[in-house]
Coordinates of C-alpha atoms in Angstrom, one line a residue:
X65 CA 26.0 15.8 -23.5
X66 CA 27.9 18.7 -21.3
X67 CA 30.4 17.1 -18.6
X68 CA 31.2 19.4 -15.6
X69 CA 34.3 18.5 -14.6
X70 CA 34.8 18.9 -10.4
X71 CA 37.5 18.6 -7.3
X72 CA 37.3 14.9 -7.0
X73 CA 37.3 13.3 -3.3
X74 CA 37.9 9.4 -3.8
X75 CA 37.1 7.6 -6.5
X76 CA 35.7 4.6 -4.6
X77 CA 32.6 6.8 -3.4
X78 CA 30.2 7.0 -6.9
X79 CA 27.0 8.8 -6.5
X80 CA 25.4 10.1 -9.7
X81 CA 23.3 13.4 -9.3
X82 CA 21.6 13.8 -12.3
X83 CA 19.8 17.4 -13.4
X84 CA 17.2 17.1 -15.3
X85 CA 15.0 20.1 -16.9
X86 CA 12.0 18.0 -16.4
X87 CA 8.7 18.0 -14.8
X88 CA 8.4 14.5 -13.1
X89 CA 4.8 12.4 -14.1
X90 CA 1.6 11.6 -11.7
X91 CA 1.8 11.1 -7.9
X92 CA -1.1 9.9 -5.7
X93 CA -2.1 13.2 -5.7
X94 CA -1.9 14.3 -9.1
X95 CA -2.1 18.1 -7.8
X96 CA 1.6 17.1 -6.1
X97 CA 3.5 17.2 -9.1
X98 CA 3.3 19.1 -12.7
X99 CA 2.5 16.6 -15.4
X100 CA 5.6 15.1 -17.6
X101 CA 6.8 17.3 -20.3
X102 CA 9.7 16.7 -23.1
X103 CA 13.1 18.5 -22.1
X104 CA 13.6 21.8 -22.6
X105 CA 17.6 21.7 -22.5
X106 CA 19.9 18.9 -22.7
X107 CA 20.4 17.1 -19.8
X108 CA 23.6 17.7 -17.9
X109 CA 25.2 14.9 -16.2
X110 CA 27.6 14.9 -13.2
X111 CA 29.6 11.7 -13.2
X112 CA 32.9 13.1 -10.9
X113 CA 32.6 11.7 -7.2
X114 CA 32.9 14.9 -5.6
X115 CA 28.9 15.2 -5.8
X116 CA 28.1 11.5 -6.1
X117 CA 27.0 13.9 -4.3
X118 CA -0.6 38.0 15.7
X119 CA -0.3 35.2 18.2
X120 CA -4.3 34.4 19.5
X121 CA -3.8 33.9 23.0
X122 CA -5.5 30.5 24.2
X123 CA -8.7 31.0 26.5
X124 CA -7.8 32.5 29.5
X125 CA -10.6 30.5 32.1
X126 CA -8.2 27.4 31.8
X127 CA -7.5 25.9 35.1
X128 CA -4.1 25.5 33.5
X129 CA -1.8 28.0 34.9
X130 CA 0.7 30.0 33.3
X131 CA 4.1 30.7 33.6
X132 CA 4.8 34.7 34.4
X133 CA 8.6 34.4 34.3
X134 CA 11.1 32.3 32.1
X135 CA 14.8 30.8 33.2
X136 CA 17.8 32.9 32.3
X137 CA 19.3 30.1 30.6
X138 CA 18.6 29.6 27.4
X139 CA 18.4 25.6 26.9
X140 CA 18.6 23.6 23.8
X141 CA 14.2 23.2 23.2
X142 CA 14.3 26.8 23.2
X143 CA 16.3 27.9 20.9
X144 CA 14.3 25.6 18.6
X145 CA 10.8 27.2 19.8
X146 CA 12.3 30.5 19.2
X147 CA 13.0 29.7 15.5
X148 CA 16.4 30.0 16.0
X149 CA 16.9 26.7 15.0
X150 CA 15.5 24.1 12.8
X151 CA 14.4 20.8 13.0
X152 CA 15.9 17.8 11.2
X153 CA 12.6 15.4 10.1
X154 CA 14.1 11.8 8.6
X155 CA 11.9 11.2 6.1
X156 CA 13.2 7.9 4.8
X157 CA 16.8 5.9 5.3
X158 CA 18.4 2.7 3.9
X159 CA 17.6 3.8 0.4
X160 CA 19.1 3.0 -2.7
X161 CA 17.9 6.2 -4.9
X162 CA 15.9 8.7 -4.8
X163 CA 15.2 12.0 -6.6
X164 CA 13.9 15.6 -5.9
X165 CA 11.8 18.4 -7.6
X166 CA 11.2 21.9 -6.6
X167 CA 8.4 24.0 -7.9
X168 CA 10.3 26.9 -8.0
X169 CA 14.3 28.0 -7.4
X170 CA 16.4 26.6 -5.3
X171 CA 20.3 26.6 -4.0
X172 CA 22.6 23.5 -3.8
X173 CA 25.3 23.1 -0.9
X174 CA 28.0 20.6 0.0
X175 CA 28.7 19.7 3.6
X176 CA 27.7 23.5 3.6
X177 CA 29.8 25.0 0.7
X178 CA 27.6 26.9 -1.7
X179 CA 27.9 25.2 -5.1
X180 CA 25.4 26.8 -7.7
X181 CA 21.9 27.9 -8.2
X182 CA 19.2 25.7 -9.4
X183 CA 16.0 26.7 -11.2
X184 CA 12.8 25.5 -11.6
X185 CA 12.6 22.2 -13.2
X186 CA 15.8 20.2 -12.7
X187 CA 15.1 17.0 -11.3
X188 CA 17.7 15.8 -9.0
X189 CA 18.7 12.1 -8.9
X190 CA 21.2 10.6 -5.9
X191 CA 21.9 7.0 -5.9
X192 CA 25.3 4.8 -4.7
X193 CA 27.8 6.2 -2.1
X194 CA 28.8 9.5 -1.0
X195 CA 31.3 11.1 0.8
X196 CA 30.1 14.5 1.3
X197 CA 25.8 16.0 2.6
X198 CA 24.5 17.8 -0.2
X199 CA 21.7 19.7 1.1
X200 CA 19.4 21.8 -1.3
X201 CA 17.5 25.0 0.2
X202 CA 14.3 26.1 -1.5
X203 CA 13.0 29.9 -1.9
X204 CA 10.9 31.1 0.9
X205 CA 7.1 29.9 0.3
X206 CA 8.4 26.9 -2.4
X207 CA 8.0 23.1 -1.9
X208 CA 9.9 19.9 -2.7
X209 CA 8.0 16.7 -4.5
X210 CA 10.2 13.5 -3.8
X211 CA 10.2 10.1 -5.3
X212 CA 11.9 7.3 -3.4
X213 CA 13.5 4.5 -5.7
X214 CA 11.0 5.8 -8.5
X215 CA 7.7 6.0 -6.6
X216 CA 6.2 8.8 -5.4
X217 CA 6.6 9.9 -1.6
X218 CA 3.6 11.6 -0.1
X219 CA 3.8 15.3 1.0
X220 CA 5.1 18.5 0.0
X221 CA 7.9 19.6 1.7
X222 CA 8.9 23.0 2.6
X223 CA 12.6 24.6 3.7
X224 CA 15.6 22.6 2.8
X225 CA 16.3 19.1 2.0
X226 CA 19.2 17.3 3.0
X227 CA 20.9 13.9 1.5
X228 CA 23.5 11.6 2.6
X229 CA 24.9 8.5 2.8
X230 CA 25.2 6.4 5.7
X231 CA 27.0 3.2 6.0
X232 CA 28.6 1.0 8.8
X233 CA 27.0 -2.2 10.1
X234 CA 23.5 -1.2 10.4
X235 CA 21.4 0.3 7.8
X236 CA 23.0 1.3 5.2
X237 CA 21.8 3.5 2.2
X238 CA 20.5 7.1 1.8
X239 CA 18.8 9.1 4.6
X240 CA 16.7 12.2 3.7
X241 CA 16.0 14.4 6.1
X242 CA 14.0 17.9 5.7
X243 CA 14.6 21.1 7.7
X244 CA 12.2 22.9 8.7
X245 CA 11.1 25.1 11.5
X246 CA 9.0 23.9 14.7
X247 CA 5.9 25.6 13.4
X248 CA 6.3 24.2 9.9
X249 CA 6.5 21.2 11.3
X250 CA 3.6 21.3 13.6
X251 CA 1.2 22.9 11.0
X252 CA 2.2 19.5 9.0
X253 CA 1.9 17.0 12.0
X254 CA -1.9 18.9 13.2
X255 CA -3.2 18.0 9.6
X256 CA -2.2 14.1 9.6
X257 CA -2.5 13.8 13.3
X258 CA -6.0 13.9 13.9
X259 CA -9.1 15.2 11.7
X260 CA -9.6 18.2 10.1
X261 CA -13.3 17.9 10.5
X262 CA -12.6 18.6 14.6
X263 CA -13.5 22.1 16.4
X264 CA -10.7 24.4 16.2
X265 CA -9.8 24.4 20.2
X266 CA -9.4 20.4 20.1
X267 CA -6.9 21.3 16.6
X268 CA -5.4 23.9 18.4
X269 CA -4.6 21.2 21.8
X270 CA -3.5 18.8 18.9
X271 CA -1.1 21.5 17.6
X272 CA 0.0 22.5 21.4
X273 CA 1.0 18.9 22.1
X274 CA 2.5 18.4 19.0
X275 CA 4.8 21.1 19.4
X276 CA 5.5 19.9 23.0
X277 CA 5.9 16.4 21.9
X278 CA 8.9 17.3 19.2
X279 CA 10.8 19.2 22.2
X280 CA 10.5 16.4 24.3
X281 CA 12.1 13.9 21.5
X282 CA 15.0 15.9 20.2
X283 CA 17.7 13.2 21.0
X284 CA 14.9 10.5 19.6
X285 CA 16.8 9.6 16.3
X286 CA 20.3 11.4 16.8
X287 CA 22.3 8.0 15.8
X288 CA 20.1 8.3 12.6
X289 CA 21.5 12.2 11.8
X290 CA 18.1 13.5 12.9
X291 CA 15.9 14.7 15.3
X292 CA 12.7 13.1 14.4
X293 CA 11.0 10.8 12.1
X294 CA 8.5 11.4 10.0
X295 CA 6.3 8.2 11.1
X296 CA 4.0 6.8 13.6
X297 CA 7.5 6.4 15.5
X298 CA 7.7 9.6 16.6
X299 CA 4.6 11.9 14.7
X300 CA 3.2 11.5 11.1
X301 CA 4.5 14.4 8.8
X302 CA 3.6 14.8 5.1
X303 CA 5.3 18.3 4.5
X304 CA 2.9 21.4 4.1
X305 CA -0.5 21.1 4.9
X306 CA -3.4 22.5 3.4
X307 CA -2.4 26.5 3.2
X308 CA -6.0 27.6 4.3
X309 CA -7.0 24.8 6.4
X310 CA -8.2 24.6 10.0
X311 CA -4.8 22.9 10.9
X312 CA -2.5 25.7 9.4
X313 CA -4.8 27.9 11.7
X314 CA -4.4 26.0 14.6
X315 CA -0.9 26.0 14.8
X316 CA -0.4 29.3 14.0
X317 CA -2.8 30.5 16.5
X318 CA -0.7 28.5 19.2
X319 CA 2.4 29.3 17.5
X320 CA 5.3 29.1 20.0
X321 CA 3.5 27.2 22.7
X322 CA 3.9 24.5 24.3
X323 CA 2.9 22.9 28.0
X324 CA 5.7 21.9 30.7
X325 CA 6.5 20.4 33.8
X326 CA 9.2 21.3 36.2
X327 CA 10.5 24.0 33.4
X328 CA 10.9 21.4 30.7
X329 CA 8.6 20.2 27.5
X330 CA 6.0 17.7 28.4
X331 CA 6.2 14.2 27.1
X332 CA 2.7 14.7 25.5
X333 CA 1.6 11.5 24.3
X334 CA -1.7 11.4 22.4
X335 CA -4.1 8.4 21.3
X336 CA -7.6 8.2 19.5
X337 CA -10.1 6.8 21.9
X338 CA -9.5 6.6 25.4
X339 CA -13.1 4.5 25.9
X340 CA -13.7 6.8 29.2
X341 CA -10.7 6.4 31.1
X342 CA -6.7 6.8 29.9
X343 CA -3.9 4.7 31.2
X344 CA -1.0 5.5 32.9
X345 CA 1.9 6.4 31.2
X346 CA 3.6 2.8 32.7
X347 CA 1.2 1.1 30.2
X348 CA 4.5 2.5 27.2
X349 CA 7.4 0.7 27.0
X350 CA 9.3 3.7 26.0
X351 CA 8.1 5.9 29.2
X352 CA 10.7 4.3 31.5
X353 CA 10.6 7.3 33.4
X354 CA 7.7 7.7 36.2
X355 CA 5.9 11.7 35.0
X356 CA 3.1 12.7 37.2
X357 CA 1.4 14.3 34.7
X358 CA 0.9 10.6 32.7
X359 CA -1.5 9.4 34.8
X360 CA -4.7 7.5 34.1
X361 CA -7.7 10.3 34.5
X362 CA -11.2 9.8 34.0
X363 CA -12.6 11.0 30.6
X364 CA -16.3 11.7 31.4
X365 CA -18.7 14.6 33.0
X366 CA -19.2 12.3 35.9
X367 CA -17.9 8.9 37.9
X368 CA -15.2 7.4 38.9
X369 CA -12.5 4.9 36.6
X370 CA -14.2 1.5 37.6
X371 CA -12.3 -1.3 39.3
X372 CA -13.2 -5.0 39.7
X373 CA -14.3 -7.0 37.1
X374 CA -17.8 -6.6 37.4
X375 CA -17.5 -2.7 37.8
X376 CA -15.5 -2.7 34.5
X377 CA -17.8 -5.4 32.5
X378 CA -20.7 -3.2 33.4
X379 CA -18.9 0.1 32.3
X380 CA -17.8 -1.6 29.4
X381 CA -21.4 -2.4 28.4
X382 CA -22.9 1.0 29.0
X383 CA -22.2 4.3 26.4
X384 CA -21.5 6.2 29.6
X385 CA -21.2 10.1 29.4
X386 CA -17.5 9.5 28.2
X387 CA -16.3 12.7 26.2
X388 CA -15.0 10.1 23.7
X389 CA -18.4 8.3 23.6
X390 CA -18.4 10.4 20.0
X391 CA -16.0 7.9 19.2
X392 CA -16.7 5.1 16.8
X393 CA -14.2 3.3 18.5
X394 CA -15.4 4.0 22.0
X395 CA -17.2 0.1 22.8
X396 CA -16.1 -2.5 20.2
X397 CA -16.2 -6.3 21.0
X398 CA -13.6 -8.9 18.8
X399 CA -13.2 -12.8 19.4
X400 CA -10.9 -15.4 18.5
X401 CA -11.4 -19.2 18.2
X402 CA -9.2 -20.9 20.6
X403 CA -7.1 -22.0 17.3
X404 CA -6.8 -18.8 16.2
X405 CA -5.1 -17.5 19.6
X406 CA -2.8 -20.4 19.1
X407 CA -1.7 -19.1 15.5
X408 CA -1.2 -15.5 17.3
X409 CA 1.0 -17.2 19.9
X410 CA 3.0 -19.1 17.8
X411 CA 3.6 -16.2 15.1
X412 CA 4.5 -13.3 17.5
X413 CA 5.1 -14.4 21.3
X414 CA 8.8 -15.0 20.4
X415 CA 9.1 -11.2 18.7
X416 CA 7.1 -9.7 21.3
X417 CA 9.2 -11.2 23.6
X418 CA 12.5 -10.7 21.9
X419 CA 12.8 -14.1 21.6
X420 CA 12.4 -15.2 17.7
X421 CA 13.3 -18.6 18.5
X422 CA 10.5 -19.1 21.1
X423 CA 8.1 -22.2 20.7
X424 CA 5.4 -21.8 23.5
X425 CA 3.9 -24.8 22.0
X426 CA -0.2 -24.6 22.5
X427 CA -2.1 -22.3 24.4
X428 CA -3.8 -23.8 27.5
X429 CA -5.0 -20.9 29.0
X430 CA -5.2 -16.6 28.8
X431 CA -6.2 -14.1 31.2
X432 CA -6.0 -11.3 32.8
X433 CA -3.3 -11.5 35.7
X434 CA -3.5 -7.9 36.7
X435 CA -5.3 -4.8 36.2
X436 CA -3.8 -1.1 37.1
X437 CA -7.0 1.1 37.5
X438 CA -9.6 -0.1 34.5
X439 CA -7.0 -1.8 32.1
X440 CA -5.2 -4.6 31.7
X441 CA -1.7 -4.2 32.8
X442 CA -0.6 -8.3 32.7
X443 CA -1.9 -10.2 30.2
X444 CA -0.7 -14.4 31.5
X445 CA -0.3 -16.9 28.8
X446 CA -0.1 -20.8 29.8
X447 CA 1.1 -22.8 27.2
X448 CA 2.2 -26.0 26.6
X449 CA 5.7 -25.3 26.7
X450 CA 5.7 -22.4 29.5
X451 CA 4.1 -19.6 31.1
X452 CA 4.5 -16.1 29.8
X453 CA 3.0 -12.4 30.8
X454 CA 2.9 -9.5 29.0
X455 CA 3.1 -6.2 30.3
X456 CA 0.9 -2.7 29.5
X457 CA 0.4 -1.7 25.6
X458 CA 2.8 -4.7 24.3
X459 CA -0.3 -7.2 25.3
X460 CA -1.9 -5.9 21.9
X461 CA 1.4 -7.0 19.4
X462 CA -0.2 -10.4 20.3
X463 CA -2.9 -10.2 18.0
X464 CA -2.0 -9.0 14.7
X465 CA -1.7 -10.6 11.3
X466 CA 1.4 -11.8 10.0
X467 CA 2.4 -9.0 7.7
X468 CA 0.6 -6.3 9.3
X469 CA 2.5 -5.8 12.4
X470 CA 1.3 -2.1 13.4
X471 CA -2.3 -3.6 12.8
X472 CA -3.5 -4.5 16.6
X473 CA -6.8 -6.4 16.4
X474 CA -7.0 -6.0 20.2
X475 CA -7.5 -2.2 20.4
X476 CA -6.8 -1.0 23.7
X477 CA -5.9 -2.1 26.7
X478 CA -9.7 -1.8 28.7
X479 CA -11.1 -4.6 28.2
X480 CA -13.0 -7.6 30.1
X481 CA -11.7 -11.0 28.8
X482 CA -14.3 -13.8 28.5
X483 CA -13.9 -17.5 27.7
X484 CA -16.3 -20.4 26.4
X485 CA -16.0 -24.0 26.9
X486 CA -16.8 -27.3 25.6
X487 CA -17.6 -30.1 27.2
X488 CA -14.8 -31.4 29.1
X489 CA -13.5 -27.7 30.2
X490 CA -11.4 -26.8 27.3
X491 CA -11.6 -23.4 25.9
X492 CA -12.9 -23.0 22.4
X493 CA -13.1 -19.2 22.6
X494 CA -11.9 -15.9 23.7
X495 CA -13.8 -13.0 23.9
X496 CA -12.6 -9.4 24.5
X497 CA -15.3 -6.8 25.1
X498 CA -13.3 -3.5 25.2
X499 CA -13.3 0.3 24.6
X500 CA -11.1 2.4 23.0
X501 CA -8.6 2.5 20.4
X502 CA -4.5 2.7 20.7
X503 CA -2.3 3.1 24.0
X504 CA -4.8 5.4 25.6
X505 CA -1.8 7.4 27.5
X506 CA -1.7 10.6 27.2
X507 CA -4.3 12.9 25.5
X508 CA -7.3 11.3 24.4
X509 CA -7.9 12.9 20.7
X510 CA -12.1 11.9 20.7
X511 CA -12.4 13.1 24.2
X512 CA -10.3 16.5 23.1
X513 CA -13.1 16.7 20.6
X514 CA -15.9 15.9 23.0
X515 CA -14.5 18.4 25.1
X516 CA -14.4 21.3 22.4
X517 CA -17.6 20.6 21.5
X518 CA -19.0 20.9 25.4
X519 CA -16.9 24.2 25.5
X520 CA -13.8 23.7 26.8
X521 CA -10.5 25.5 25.3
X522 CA -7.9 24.0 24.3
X523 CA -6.0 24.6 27.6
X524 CA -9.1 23.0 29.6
X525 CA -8.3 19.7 27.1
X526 CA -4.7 19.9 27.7
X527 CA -5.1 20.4 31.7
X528 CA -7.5 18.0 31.6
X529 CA -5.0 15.0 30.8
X530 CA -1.5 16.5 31.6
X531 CA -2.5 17.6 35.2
X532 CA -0.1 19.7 36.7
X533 CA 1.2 21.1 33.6
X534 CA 1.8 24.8 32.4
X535 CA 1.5 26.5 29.5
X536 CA 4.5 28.2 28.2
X537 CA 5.1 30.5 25.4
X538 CA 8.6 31.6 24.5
X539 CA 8.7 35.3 24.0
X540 CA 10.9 36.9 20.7
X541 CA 11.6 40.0 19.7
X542 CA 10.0 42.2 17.1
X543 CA 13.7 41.8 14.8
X544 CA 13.3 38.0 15.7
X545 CA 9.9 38.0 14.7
X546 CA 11.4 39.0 11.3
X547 CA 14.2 37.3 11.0
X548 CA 12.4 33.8 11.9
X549 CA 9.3 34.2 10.0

């Protein structure tokens, strides 16, 4: 076995990287990665600390306006929609090992410093400590496979991939982060994001929002080392999408677009199913800021949102002309025995409330102690112990399983709460006759659909649920144009 001998840093930071000429086995997706093959030179292993190492414009009959002139500053989300910077997706942290394969060549760099070349075929192994990022940039058009403590990861991931070790007294343990540029990015998020299977102008309002989204969020995960996650946190991203699907062609269609407000990326929050009407943007914990353009719109051809309970039980009860009556998500109905509630109190009142030590004791009574437009904004638990409220989307934590905390089985926030009785007054059963599914702020990814498909563009969705917004797209030069892409 060949040693490399390099500078050493500090013995007390190990990392191993190994470099293997391998192929690496199966995947979920078999097509990910290239079968396993025997070696076809002898490993090499480094044991020395030092590396423990044409734009198709949108429909122009929008009521959306757009912006004729752009500010002479240049500010920080535009140099990103430009391409003349790239994001920084965290893919995983806190782990112990993990390993990389690239389909074709690639180049390895510490904290910057070219190191060598690597071909097609090593497989690249981190675990332990480092001192030092190693970040490893792809050939144009190639794509990293990536297995996380020996399992597969899902996705293929273009541009450069970048390790290193963080430690302190939170999580500790390797971060991974790819970089790649906003339209990469957005290509990836469009496919995962919502269905394939919808008309083009709702994929191509997906891909504008997604895009405006990431600007919005830069400063999301910076004490991470990142800009963005890769999760439900911020948007799901798997990598490259399909090369010749419909979400590929969205984005690049839109490429370089995004909507605003007051000259700066729109906070463009998106959900499945709306039921007929979205919420507010108070109804998210994490908008702590008051945005016009988050307001709770009616998502039908005709009507008003319905107030009252009798004006919402009756809505509830009707498939109205909703554009998200497509929806099988748009009416749903779920109950829970009066002991079942009680387990859902017990198990996540205290974590809902930041309070792990909370005993609320039994549930005497729920209901709905406040409504903002159609939905639910207090939901008021007496229990034997105390009374509680909960406030906007965090109502639905309540009612998941223990162990599938992201699970809801309250999905939305519109619905009418009923309660049976026995004999002497005590209730034996909540029902909950709602519509929709998820936070319903934002756009409303059924009703974009519904929309398409009535013939809207995707700037009619997008004005639609961000009033007052405008489209922007940032202008480059012919020599950017081919330098960025």
């Amino acid at each position: 076995m060949t040693r490399l001998r390099l500078r050493p840093i500090d013995p007390l930071i190990p990392l191993v990287v190994v470099l293997l000429a391998l192929g690496l086995g199966g995947t979920e997706n078999e097509a990910e990665m290239p079968p396993e093959q025997p070696p076809t030179a002898a490993p090499v292993t480094i044991s020395d600390p030092f590396i423990s190492l044409p734009s198709a414009s949108l429909r122009e009959n929008s009521q959306l306006s757009t912006l004729n002139s752009q500010p002479a500053a240049l500010p920080l989300w535009r140099e990103y929609l430009s391409g003349k910077r790239d994001l920084r997706v965290g893919l995983v942290k806190g782990v112990s090992k993990l390993s990389l394969y690239c389909e074709g060549d690639f180049q390895i760099f510490v904290d910057g410093a070219f190191l060598r070349d690597g071909n097609q075929g090593e497989y690249i192994t981190f675990s332990g400590e480092m001192k030092e990022s190693v970040t490893l940039a792809a050939e144009e058009g190639e794509v990293w496979t990536v297995r996380i403590d020996g399992r597969p990861f899902p996705g293929r991931y273009p541009g450069k991939m970048e390790v290193f070790y963080a430690g302190g007294n939170g999580e500790t343990g390797l971060t991974l982060l790819n970089e790649v540029s906003v339209e990469e990015y957005v290509a990836g998020v469009a496919e995962k994001e919502m269905p394939s299977s919808f008309s083009l102008e709702a994929l191509r309002a997906q891909s504008i929002a997604a895009r405006s989204y990431a600007l919005s969020y830069l400063d999301r995960h910076e004490d991470d080392g990142f800009d963005l996650c890769a999760g439900t946190h911020c948007q799901v991203y798997r990598g490259k999408p399909d090369t010749f699907g419909p979400a590929q062609a969205a984005a690049f269609s839109t490429r370089r677009q995004i909507i605003v407000y007051e000259g700066q990326p729109v906070r463009t929050f998106y959900h499945s199913t709306c039921g007929g009407a979205t919420a507010d943007g108070l109804f998210l914990a994490e908008n702590s800021t008051n945005r016009a353009y988050l307001c709770g719109v009616l998502d039908a051809k005709a009507g008003a949102i319905p107030s009252g309970e009798k004006d919402i039980s009756r809505f509830l009860s009707e498939r109205s002309s909703g554009y998200c009556s497509i929806s099988p998500k748009y009416r749903w109905q779920v109950s829970f025995t009066a002991r079942e509630v009680d387990g859902f109190i017990q198990a996540n009142l205290g974590q809902v409330l930041g309070q792990p030590w909370l005993r609320p004791g039994r549930v005497k009574s729920l209901r709905v102690g406040r409504r903002h437009g159609a939905r639910a904004e207090v939901l008021e638990i007496d229990c034997e112990y105390g009374r509680y409220s909960l406030q906007g989307n965090t109502m639905r934590w309540l009612f998941h399983d223990a162990g599938d905390k992201f699970a809801s089985r309250l999905m939305s926030t519109l619905f009418s709460l009923g309660v049976q009785r026995d004999g002497s007054g005590e209730p034996t059963r909540y029902v909950f006759t709602g519509g929709g599914w998820g936070h319903g702020v934002g756009m409303c990814q059924w009703g974009a659909e519904g929309r398409a498909r009535a013939g809207a563009s995707a700037t009619d969705i997008l004005s639609a649920y961000f009033p007052g917004t405008e489209l922007w797209t940032e202008k480059v030069s012919e020599e950017s144009e081919d330098t960025n892409e």
